[in-house]
Amino acid sequence: MKIIEFNSHKEASEACAKVLISQIKSKPNSVLGLATGSTPIVIYQNLVEAYNKGEVDFNEVRSVNLDEYYGLSGNHNQSYRYFMQEHLFNKVNIKPSNTHLPNGTAQDVRKECSDYENLINDIGGIDVQLLGIGLNGHIGFNEPSDYFADKVHVEDLQQSTIEANSRLFDNIDEVPKRAFTMGIGTIMRAKKVILLADKNKIDIIDKVINSEVNPQIPASILKFHPDTTIYFSR
Ligand code: GLP
């Protein structure tokens, strides 16, 4: 695992955007694993700017997102589908049929999980997976646990995650208590991983770096990934 430090969130975001852009240039039909949350917003702004300048073409790009709230439809303004449409998909020429997130309102939850895992494999696996990190070390929505979950599944969110994410909802009671998420194995099978973290995550990044690989710190598994870089801004 490599760590690169930056003086600002803007510089770290630009560096992550460059990785994604060069990935698309070298393989136009790349599979990008995408993330939501406050952290990646400037990366998406950079991608949109590059697209508007004609520097990158999303025509053949495929995307798979890490996670989606259980019970929220894609029209809900706090769903991750909605976030992706607002920040990226509506602003570039990616084909809607090439953008994938779990369906938060799927009736058959087990089928939705296995279908999403199979979809990722069927389109050739993830070329670059973008990650943020939760204050408790979660990646996607893989919360601290006694074991590393392999595949796409539904996770019960920890109270601290519900509280952290409630800032975006009108009321904490509206925050879903569960979410679909890629498993740790799904993420680890990505060919390349880039994780962006700002200074508010310094304590957990310090733990990821300095602790043993441990499912109580889900992101610590990335030390076993052959091509992971943390983009950290001070
Ligand atoms: C959410 C998402 C994660 C994200 C994390 C941090 O719960 N499931 O994918 O990395 O929280 O979010 P933020 O970037 O807003 O701090």
PDB file of N, CA and C in Angstrom, residues 68-147:
ATOM      1  N   GLU A  68     -25.383   1.270  -1.922  1.00  0.00           N
ATOM      2  CA  GLU A  68     -26.656   2.004  -2.033  1.00  0.00           C
ATOM      3  C   GLU A  68     -27.461   1.750  -0.762  1.00  0.00           C
ATOM      4  N   TYR A  69     -28.146   2.771  -0.310  1.00  0.00           N
ATOM      5  CA  TYR A  69     -29.003   2.604   0.869  1.00  0.00           C
ATOM      6  C   TYR A  69     -30.143   1.641   0.587  1.00  0.00           C
ATOM      7  N   TYR A  70     -30.379   0.748   1.540  1.00  0.00           N
ATOM      8  CA  TYR A  70     -31.497  -0.185   1.466  1.00  0.00           C
ATOM      9  C   TYR A  70     -32.792   0.612   1.668  1.00  0.00           C
ATOM     10  N   GLY A  71     -33.726   0.400   0.744  1.00  0.00           N
ATOM     11  CA  GLY A  71     -35.050   1.031   0.896  1.00  0.00           C
ATOM     12  C   GLY A  71     -35.192   2.359   0.177  1.00  0.00           C
ATOM     13  N   LEU A  72     -34.100   2.945  -0.311  1.00  0.00           N
ATOM     14  CA  LEU A  72     -34.235   4.212  -1.043  1.00  0.00           C
ATOM     15  C   LEU A  72     -34.258   3.942  -2.545  1.00  0.00           C
ATOM     16  N   SER A  73     -35.216   4.561  -3.230  1.00  0.00           N
ATOM     17  CA  SER A  73     -35.250   4.413  -4.687  1.00  0.00           C
ATOM     18  C   SER A  73     -34.262   5.421  -5.284  1.00  0.00           C
ATOM     19  N   GLY A  74     -33.923   5.212  -6.530  1.00  0.00           N
ATOM     20  CA  GLY A  74     -32.966   6.094  -7.200  1.00  0.00           C
ATOM     21  C   GLY A  74     -33.444   7.525  -7.321  1.00  0.00           C
ATOM     22  N   ASN A  75     -34.750   7.764  -7.125  1.00  0.00           N
ATOM     23  CA  ASN A  75     -35.266   9.138  -7.198  1.00  0.00           C
ATOM     24  C   ASN A  75     -35.131   9.881  -5.878  1.00  0.00           C
ATOM     25  N   HIS A  76     -34.846   9.143  -4.818  1.00  0.00           N
ATOM     26  CA  HIS A  76     -34.725   9.794  -3.505  1.00  0.00           C
ATOM     27  C   HIS A  76     -33.456  10.641  -3.494  1.00  0.00           C
ATOM     28  N   ASN A  77     -33.580  11.880  -3.003  1.00  0.00           N
ATOM     29  CA  ASN A  77     -32.421  12.770  -3.141  1.00  0.00           C
ATOM     30  C   ASN A  77     -31.244  12.405  -2.234  1.00  0.00           C
ATOM     31  N   GLN A  78     -31.407  11.414  -1.355  1.00  0.00           N
ATOM     32  CA  GLN A  78     -30.253  10.928  -0.587  1.00  0.00           C
ATOM     33  C   GLN A  78     -29.777   9.569  -1.072  1.00  0.00           C
ATOM     34  N   SER A  79     -30.396   9.069  -2.153  1.00  0.00           N
ATOM     35  CA  SER A  79     -29.897   7.781  -2.667  1.00  0.00           C
ATOM     36  C   SER A  79     -28.564   8.024  -3.352  1.00  0.00           C
ATOM     37  N   TYR A  80     -27.759   6.980  -3.423  1.00  0.00           N
ATOM     38  CA  TYR A  80     -26.461   7.127  -4.083  1.00  0.00           C
ATOM     39  C   TYR A  80     -26.624   7.188  -5.596  1.00  0.00           C
ATOM     40  N   ARG A  81     -27.683   6.583  -6.132  1.00  0.00           N
ATOM     41  CA  ARG A  81     -27.986   6.736  -7.569  1.00  0.00           C
ATOM     42  C   ARG A  81     -28.201   8.226  -7.886  1.00  0.00           C
ATOM     43  N   TYR A  82     -28.992   8.886  -7.047  1.00  0.00           N
ATOM     44  CA  TYR A  82     -29.287  10.307  -7.251  1.00  0.00           C
ATOM     45  C   TYR A  82     -27.983  11.118  -7.199  1.00  0.00           C
ATOM     46  N   PHE A  83     -27.153  10.817  -6.203  1.00  0.00           N
ATOM     47  CA  PHE A  83     -25.860  11.501  -6.044  1.00  0.00           C
ATOM     48  C   PHE A  83     -25.027  11.360  -7.323  1.00  0.00           C
ATOM     49  N   MET A  84     -24.946  10.137  -7.829  1.00  0.00           N
ATOM     50  CA  MET A  84     -24.104   9.908  -9.009  1.00  0.00           C
ATOM     51  C   MET A  84     -24.655  10.626 -10.231  1.00  0.00           C
ATOM     52  N   GLN A  85     -25.997  10.633 -10.361  1.00  0.00           N
ATOM     53  CA  GLN A  85     -26.589  11.343 -11.500  1.00  0.00           C
ATOM     54  C   GLN A  85     -26.230  12.827 -11.414  1.00  0.00           C
ATOM     55  N   GLU A  86     -26.368  13.412 -10.204  1.00  0.00           N
ATOM     56  CA  GLU A  86     -26.137  14.843 -10.013  1.00  0.00           C
ATOM     57  C   GLU A  86     -24.687  15.244 -10.218  1.00  0.00           C
ATOM     58  N   HIS A  87     -23.773  14.403  -9.696  1.00  0.00           N
ATOM     59  CA  HIS A  87     -22.370  14.811  -9.689  1.00  0.00           C
ATOM     60  C   HIS A  87     -21.596  14.373 -10.919  1.00  0.00           C
ATOM     61  N   LEU A  88     -22.061  13.320 -11.593  1.00  0.00           N
ATOM     62  CA  LEU A  88     -21.275  12.839 -12.732  1.00  0.00           C
ATOM     63  C   LEU A  88     -22.125  12.410 -13.931  1.00  0.00           C
ATOM     64  N   PHE A  89     -23.022  11.444 -13.736  1.00  0.00           N
ATOM     65  CA  PHE A  89     -23.619  10.788 -14.895  1.00  0.00           C
ATOM     66  C   PHE A  89     -24.395  11.746 -15.804  1.00  0.00           C
ATOM     67  N   ASN A  90     -25.103  12.733 -15.202  1.00  0.00           N
ATOM     68  CA  ASN A  90     -25.882  13.666 -16.037  1.00  0.00           C
ATOM     69  C   ASN A  90     -24.988  14.679 -16.745  1.00  0.00           C
ATOM     70  N   LYS A  91     -23.710  14.712 -16.392  1.00  0.00           N
ATOM     71  CA  LYS A  91     -22.844  15.786 -16.884  1.00  0.00           C
ATOM     72  C   LYS A  91     -21.797  15.326 -17.882  1.00  0.00           C
ATOM     73  N   VAL A  92     -21.731  14.011 -18.128  1.00  0.00           N
ATOM     74  CA  VAL A  92     -20.775  13.470 -19.098  1.00  0.00           C
ATOM     75  C   VAL A  92     -21.537  12.522 -20.037  1.00  0.00           C
ATOM     76  N   ASN A  93     -20.829  12.014 -21.041  1.00  0.00           N
ATOM     77  CA  ASN A  93     -21.535  11.182 -22.041  1.00  0.00           C
ATOM     78  C   ASN A  93     -21.500   9.692 -21.712  1.00  0.00           C
ATOM     79  N   ILE A  94     -21.479   9.341 -20.435  1.00  0.00           N
ATOM     80  CA  ILE A  94     -21.565   7.914 -20.091  1.00  0.00           C
ATOM     81  C   ILE A  94     -22.972   7.430 -20.456  1.00  0.00           C
ATOM     82  N   LYS A  95     -23.050   6.201 -20.988  1.00  0.00           N
ATOM     83  CA  LYS A  95     -24.377   5.680 -21.360  1.00  0.00           C
ATOM     84  C   LYS A  95     -25.109   5.262 -20.088  1.00  0.00           C
ATOM     85  N   PRO A  96     -26.369   5.693 -19.907  1.00  0.00           N
ATOM     86  CA  PRO A  96     -27.099   5.310 -18.685  1.00  0.00           C
ATOM     87  C   PRO A  96     -27.080   3.800 -18.447  1.00  0.00           C
ATOM     88  N   SER A  97     -27.165   3.038 -19.542  1.00  0.00           N
ATOM     89  CA  SER A  97     -27.207   1.573 -19.367  1.00  0.00           C
ATOM     90  C   SER A  97     -25.862   1.010 -18.913  1.00  0.00           C
ATOM     91  N   ASN A  98     -24.822   1.821 -18.971  1.00  0.00           N
ATOM     92  CA  ASN A  98     -23.505   1.365 -18.508  1.00  0.00           C
ATOM     93  C   ASN A  98     -23.214   1.775 -17.066  1.00  0.00           C
ATOM     94  N   THR A  99     -24.176   2.423 -16.401  1.00  0.00           N
ATOM     95  CA  THR A  99     -23.963   2.851 -15.014  1.00  0.00           C
ATOM     96  C   THR A  99     -24.741   1.911 -14.087  1.00  0.00           C
ATOM     97  N   HIS A 100     -24.068   1.409 -13.078  1.00  0.00           N
ATOM     98  CA  HIS A 100     -24.690   0.397 -12.224  1.00  0.00           C
ATOM     99  C   HIS A 100     -24.527   0.723 -10.742  1.00  0.00           C
ATOM    100  N   LEU A 101     -25.621   0.586 -10.031  1.00  0.00           N
ATOM    101  CA  LEU A 101     -25.609   0.611  -8.563  1.00  0.00           C
ATOM    102  C   LEU A 101     -26.588  -0.466  -8.119  1.00  0.00           C
ATOM    103  N   PRO A 102     -26.446  -0.982  -6.901  1.00  0.00           N
ATOM    104  CA  PRO A 102     -27.486  -1.884  -6.418  1.00  0.00           C
ATOM    105  C   PRO A 102     -28.826  -1.139  -6.412  1.00  0.00           C
ATOM    106  N   ASN A 103     -29.906  -1.880  -6.635  1.00  0.00           N
ATOM    107  CA  ASN A 103     -31.246  -1.305  -6.564  1.00  0.00           C
ATOM    108  C   ASN A 103     -31.712  -1.345  -5.109  1.00  0.00           C
ATOM    109  N   GLY A 104     -31.749  -0.180  -4.491  1.00  0.00           N
ATOM    110  CA  GLY A 104     -32.078  -0.092  -3.065  1.00  0.00           C
ATOM    111  C   GLY A 104     -33.463  -0.598  -2.719  1.00  0.00           C
ATOM    112  N   THR A 105     -34.362  -0.660  -3.716  1.00  0.00           N
ATOM    113  CA  THR A 105     -35.736  -1.108  -3.428  1.00  0.00           C
ATOM    114  C   THR A 105     -36.011  -2.508  -3.975  1.00  0.00           C
ATOM    115  N   ALA A 106     -34.963  -3.248  -4.300  1.00  0.00           N
ATOM    116  CA  ALA A 106     -35.171  -4.611  -4.815  1.00  0.00           C
ATOM    117  C   ALA A 106     -35.981  -5.427  -3.805  1.00  0.00           C
ATOM    118  N   GLN A 107     -36.934  -6.182  -4.314  1.00  0.00           N
ATOM    119  CA  GLN A 107     -37.779  -7.010  -3.427  1.00  0.00           C
ATOM    120  C   GLN A 107     -37.006  -8.239  -2.943  1.00  0.00           C
ATOM    121  N   ASP A 108     -36.286  -8.843  -3.884  1.00  0.00           N
ATOM    122  CA  ASP A 108     -35.537 -10.061  -3.547  1.00  0.00           C
ATOM    123  C   ASP A 108     -34.084  -9.657  -3.271  1.00  0.00           C
ATOM    124  N   VAL A 109     -33.801  -9.452  -1.993  1.00  0.00           N
ATOM    125  CA  VAL A 109     -32.516  -8.877  -1.587  1.00  0.00           C
ATOM    126  C   VAL A 109     -31.354  -9.817  -1.928  1.00  0.00           C
ATOM    127  N   ARG A 110     -31.540 -11.107  -1.657  1.00  0.00           N
ATOM    128  CA  ARG A 110     -30.437 -12.050  -1.929  1.00  0.00           C
ATOM    129  C   ARG A 110     -30.122 -12.097  -3.415  1.00  0.00           C
ATOM    130  N   LYS A 111     -31.179 -12.058  -4.232  1.00  0.00           N
ATOM    131  CA  LYS A 111     -30.977 -12.090  -5.685  1.00  0.00           C
ATOM    132  C   LYS A 111     -30.284 -10.798  -6.142  1.00  0.00           C
ATOM    133  N   GLU A 112     -30.692  -9.677  -5.577  1.00  0.00           N
ATOM    134  CA  GLU A 112     -30.071  -8.404  -5.959  1.00  0.00           C
ATOM    135  C   GLU A 112     -28.564  -8.450  -5.646  1.00  0.00           C
ATOM    136  N   CYS A 113     -28.218  -9.004  -4.489  1.00  0.00           N
ATOM    137  CA  CYS A 113     -26.801  -9.087  -4.110  1.00  0.00           C
ATOM    138  C   CYS A 113     -26.045  -9.997  -5.069  1.00  0.00           C
ATOM    139  N   SER A 114     -26.580 -11.173  -5.345  1.00  0.00           N
ATOM    140  CA  SER A 114     -25.816 -12.081  -6.214  1.00  0.00           C
ATOM    141  C   SER A 114     -25.799 -11.554  -7.648  1.00  0.00           C
ATOM    142  N   ASP A 115     -26.903 -10.928  -8.080  1.00  0.00           N
ATOM    143  CA  ASP A 115     -26.909 -10.355  -9.436  1.00  0.00           C
ATOM    144  C   ASP A 115     -25.842  -9.257  -9.562  1.00  0.00           C
ATOM    145  N   TYR A 116     -25.701  -8.444  -8.512  1.00  0.00           N
ATOM    146  CA  TYR A 116     -24.740  -7.323  -8.599  1.00  0.00           C
ATOM    147  C   TYR A 116     -23.298  -7.845  -8.602  1.00  0.00           C
ATOM    148  N   GLU A 117     -23.051  -8.844  -7.765  1.00  0.00           N
ATOM    149  CA  GLU A 117     -21.709  -9.458  -7.759  1.00  0.00           C
ATOM    150  C   GLU A 117     -21.418 -10.080  -9.139  1.00  0.00           C
ATOM    151  N   ASN A 118     -22.398 -10.791  -9.690  1.00  0.00           N
ATOM    152  CA  ASN A 118     -22.204 -11.436 -11.004  1.00  0.00           C
ATOM    153  C   ASN A 118     -22.002 -10.406 -12.106  1.00  0.00           C
ATOM    154  N   LEU A 119     -22.761  -9.327 -12.019  1.00  0.00           N
ATOM    155  CA  LEU A 119     -22.616  -8.269 -13.026  1.00  0.00           C
ATOM    156  C   LEU A 119     -21.179  -7.745 -13.063  1.00  0.00           C
ATOM    157  N   ILE A 120     -20.614  -7.513 -11.872  1.00  0.00           N
ATOM    158  CA  ILE A 120     -19.247  -6.981 -11.803  1.00  0.00           C
ATOM    159  C   ILE A 120     -18.279  -7.972 -12.465  1.00  0.00           C
ATOM    160  N   ASN A 121     -18.468  -9.249 -12.185  1.00  0.00           N
ATOM    161  CA  ASN A 121     -17.597 -10.257 -12.799  1.00  0.00           C
ATOM    162  C   ASN A 121     -17.836 -10.341 -14.301  1.00  0.00           C
ATOM    163  N   ASP A 122     -19.124 -10.303 -14.695  1.00  0.00           N
ATOM    164  CA  ASP A 122     -19.456 -10.486 -16.111  1.00  0.00           C
ATOM    165  C   ASP A 122     -18.909  -9.359 -16.986  1.00  0.00           C
ATOM    166  N   ILE A 123     -18.800  -8.150 -16.437  1.00  0.00           N
ATOM    167  CA  ILE A 123     -18.275  -7.056 -17.265  1.00  0.00           C
ATOM    168  C   ILE A 123     -16.745  -6.975 -17.168  1.00  0.00           C
ATOM    169  N   GLY A 124     -16.154  -7.965 -16.529  1.00  0.00           N
ATOM    170  CA  GLY A 124     -14.695  -8.070 -16.583  1.00  0.00           C
ATOM    171  C   GLY A 124     -13.974  -7.652 -15.320  1.00  0.00           C
ATOM    172  N   GLY A 125     -14.738  -7.328 -14.267  1.00  0.00           N
ATOM    173  CA  GLY A 125     -14.094  -6.910 -13.015  1.00  0.00           C
ATOM    174  C   GLY A 125     -13.748  -5.425 -13.059  1.00  0.00           C
ATOM    175  N   ILE A 126     -13.406  -4.910 -11.893  1.00  0.00           N
ATOM    176  CA  ILE A 126     -13.190  -3.465 -11.748  1.00  0.00           C
ATOM    177  C   ILE A 126     -11.742  -3.126 -12.084  1.00  0.00           C
ATOM    178  N   ASP A 127     -11.558  -2.156 -12.993  1.00  0.00           N
ATOM    179  CA  ASP A 127     -10.189  -1.735 -13.334  1.00  0.00           C
ATOM    180  C   ASP A 127      -9.614  -0.825 -12.255  1.00  0.00           C
ATOM    181  N   VAL A 128     -10.378   0.201 -11.882  1.00  0.00           N
ATOM    182  CA  VAL A 128      -9.932   1.077 -10.783  1.00  0.00           C
ATOM    183  C   VAL A 128     -11.103   1.290  -9.846  1.00  0.00           C
ATOM    184  N   GLN A 129     -10.899   1.031  -8.572  1.00  0.00           N
ATOM    185  CA  GLN A 129     -11.935   1.281  -7.566  1.00  0.00           C
ATOM    186  C   GLN A 129     -11.552   2.511  -6.757  1.00  0.00           C
ATOM    187  N   LEU A 130     -12.435   3.511  -6.786  1.00  0.00           N
ATOM    188  CA  LEU A 130     -12.261   4.704  -5.970  1.00  0.00           C
ATOM    189  C   LEU A 130     -12.931   4.465  -4.620  1.00  0.00           C
ATOM    190  N   LEU A 131     -12.230   4.835  -3.553  1.00  0.00           N
ATOM    191  CA  LEU A 131     -12.793   4.668  -2.207  1.00  0.00           C
ATOM    192  C   LEU A 131     -12.666   5.950  -1.393  1.00  0.00           C
ATOM    193  N   GLY A 132     -13.631   6.146  -0.493  1.00  0.00           N
ATOM    194  CA  GLY A 132     -13.454   7.046   0.642  1.00  0.00           C
ATOM    195  C   GLY A 132     -13.263   6.126   1.842  1.00  0.00           C
ATOM    196  N   ILE A 133     -13.357   6.696   3.018  1.00  0.00           N
ATOM    197  CA  ILE A 133     -13.264   5.852   4.223  1.00  0.00           C
ATOM    198  C   ILE A 133     -14.152   6.453   5.302  1.00  0.00           C
ATOM    199  N   GLY A 134     -14.853   5.599   6.030  1.00  0.00           N
ATOM    200  CA  GLY A 134     -15.656   6.076   7.154  1.00  0.00           C
ATOM    201  C   GLY A 134     -14.765   6.341   8.357  1.00  0.00           C
ATOM    202  N   LEU A 135     -15.272   7.128   9.295  1.00  0.00           N
ATOM    203  CA  LEU A 135     -14.481   7.442  10.497  1.00  0.00           C
ATOM    204  C   LEU A 135     -14.149   6.177  11.284  1.00  0.00           C
ATOM    205  N   ASN A 136     -14.955   5.134  11.128  1.00  0.00           N
ATOM    206  CA  ASN A 136     -14.693   3.862  11.817  1.00  0.00           C
ATOM    207  C   ASN A 136     -13.904   2.884  10.945  1.00  0.00           C
ATOM    208  N   GLY A 137     -13.436   3.356   9.788  1.00  0.00           N
ATOM    209  CA  GLY A 137     -12.616   2.495   8.926  1.00  0.00           C
ATOM    210  C   GLY A 137     -13.417   1.732   7.888  1.00  0.00           C
ATOM    211  N   HIS A 138     -14.724   2.028   7.783  1.00  0.00           N
ATOM    212  CA  HIS A 138     -15.484   1.271   6.783  1.00  0.00           C
ATOM    213  C   HIS A 138     -15.106   1.691   5.366  1.00  0.00           C
ATOM    214  N   ILE A 139     -15.171   0.729   4.457  1.00  0.00           N
ATOM    215  CA  ILE A 139     -15.029   1.010   3.024  1.00  0.00           C
ATOM    216  C   ILE A 139     -16.272   0.446   2.353  1.00  0.00           C
ATOM    217  N   GLY A 140     -16.818   1.208   1.367  1.00  0.00           N
ATOM    218  CA  GLY A 140     -18.179   0.924   0.946  1.00  0.00           C
ATOM    219  C   GLY A 140     -19.009   1.098   2.213  1.00  0.00           C
ATOM    220  N   PHE A 141     -19.833   0.111   2.515  1.00  0.00           N
ATOM    221  CA  PHE A 141     -20.525   0.123   3.813  1.00  0.00           C
ATOM    222  C   PHE A 141     -20.113  -1.090   4.637  1.00  0.00           C
ATOM    223  N   ASN A 142     -18.904  -1.590   4.429  1.00  0.00           N
ATOM    224  CA  ASN A 142     -18.417  -2.725   5.228  1.00  0.00           C
ATOM    225  C   ASN A 142     -17.970  -2.208   6.591  1.00  0.00           C
ATOM    226  N   GLU A 143     -18.824  -2.415   7.576  1.00  0.00           N
ATOM    227  CA  GLU A 143     -18.582  -1.894   8.915  1.00  0.00           C
ATOM    228  C   GLU A 143     -17.596  -2.789   9.683  1.00  0.00           C
ATOM    229  N   PRO A 144     -16.973  -2.257  10.750  1.00  0.00           N
ATOM    230  CA  PRO A 144     -16.120  -3.099  11.590  1.00  0.00           C
ATOM    231  C   PRO A 144     -16.875  -4.353  12.020  1.00  0.00           C
ATOM    232  N   SER A 145     -16.182  -5.477  11.991  1.00  0.00           N
ATOM    233  CA  SER A 145     -16.846  -6.768  12.175  1.00  0.00           C
ATOM    234  C   SER A 145     -15.827  -7.787  12.676  1.00  0.00           C
ATOM    235  N   ASP A 146     -16.306  -8.995  12.942  1.00  0.00           N
ATOM    236  CA  ASP A 146     -15.395 -10.081  13.341  1.00  0.00           C
ATOM    237  C   ASP A 146     -14.797 -10.783  12.138  1.00  0.00           C
ATOM    238  N   TYR A 147     -15.318 -10.483  10.963  1.00  0.00           N
ATOM    239  CA  TYR A 147     -14.806 -11.144   9.754  1.00  0.00           C
ATOM    240  C   TYR A 147     -14.922 -10.186   8.568  1.00  0.00           C
TER     241      TYR A 147
END
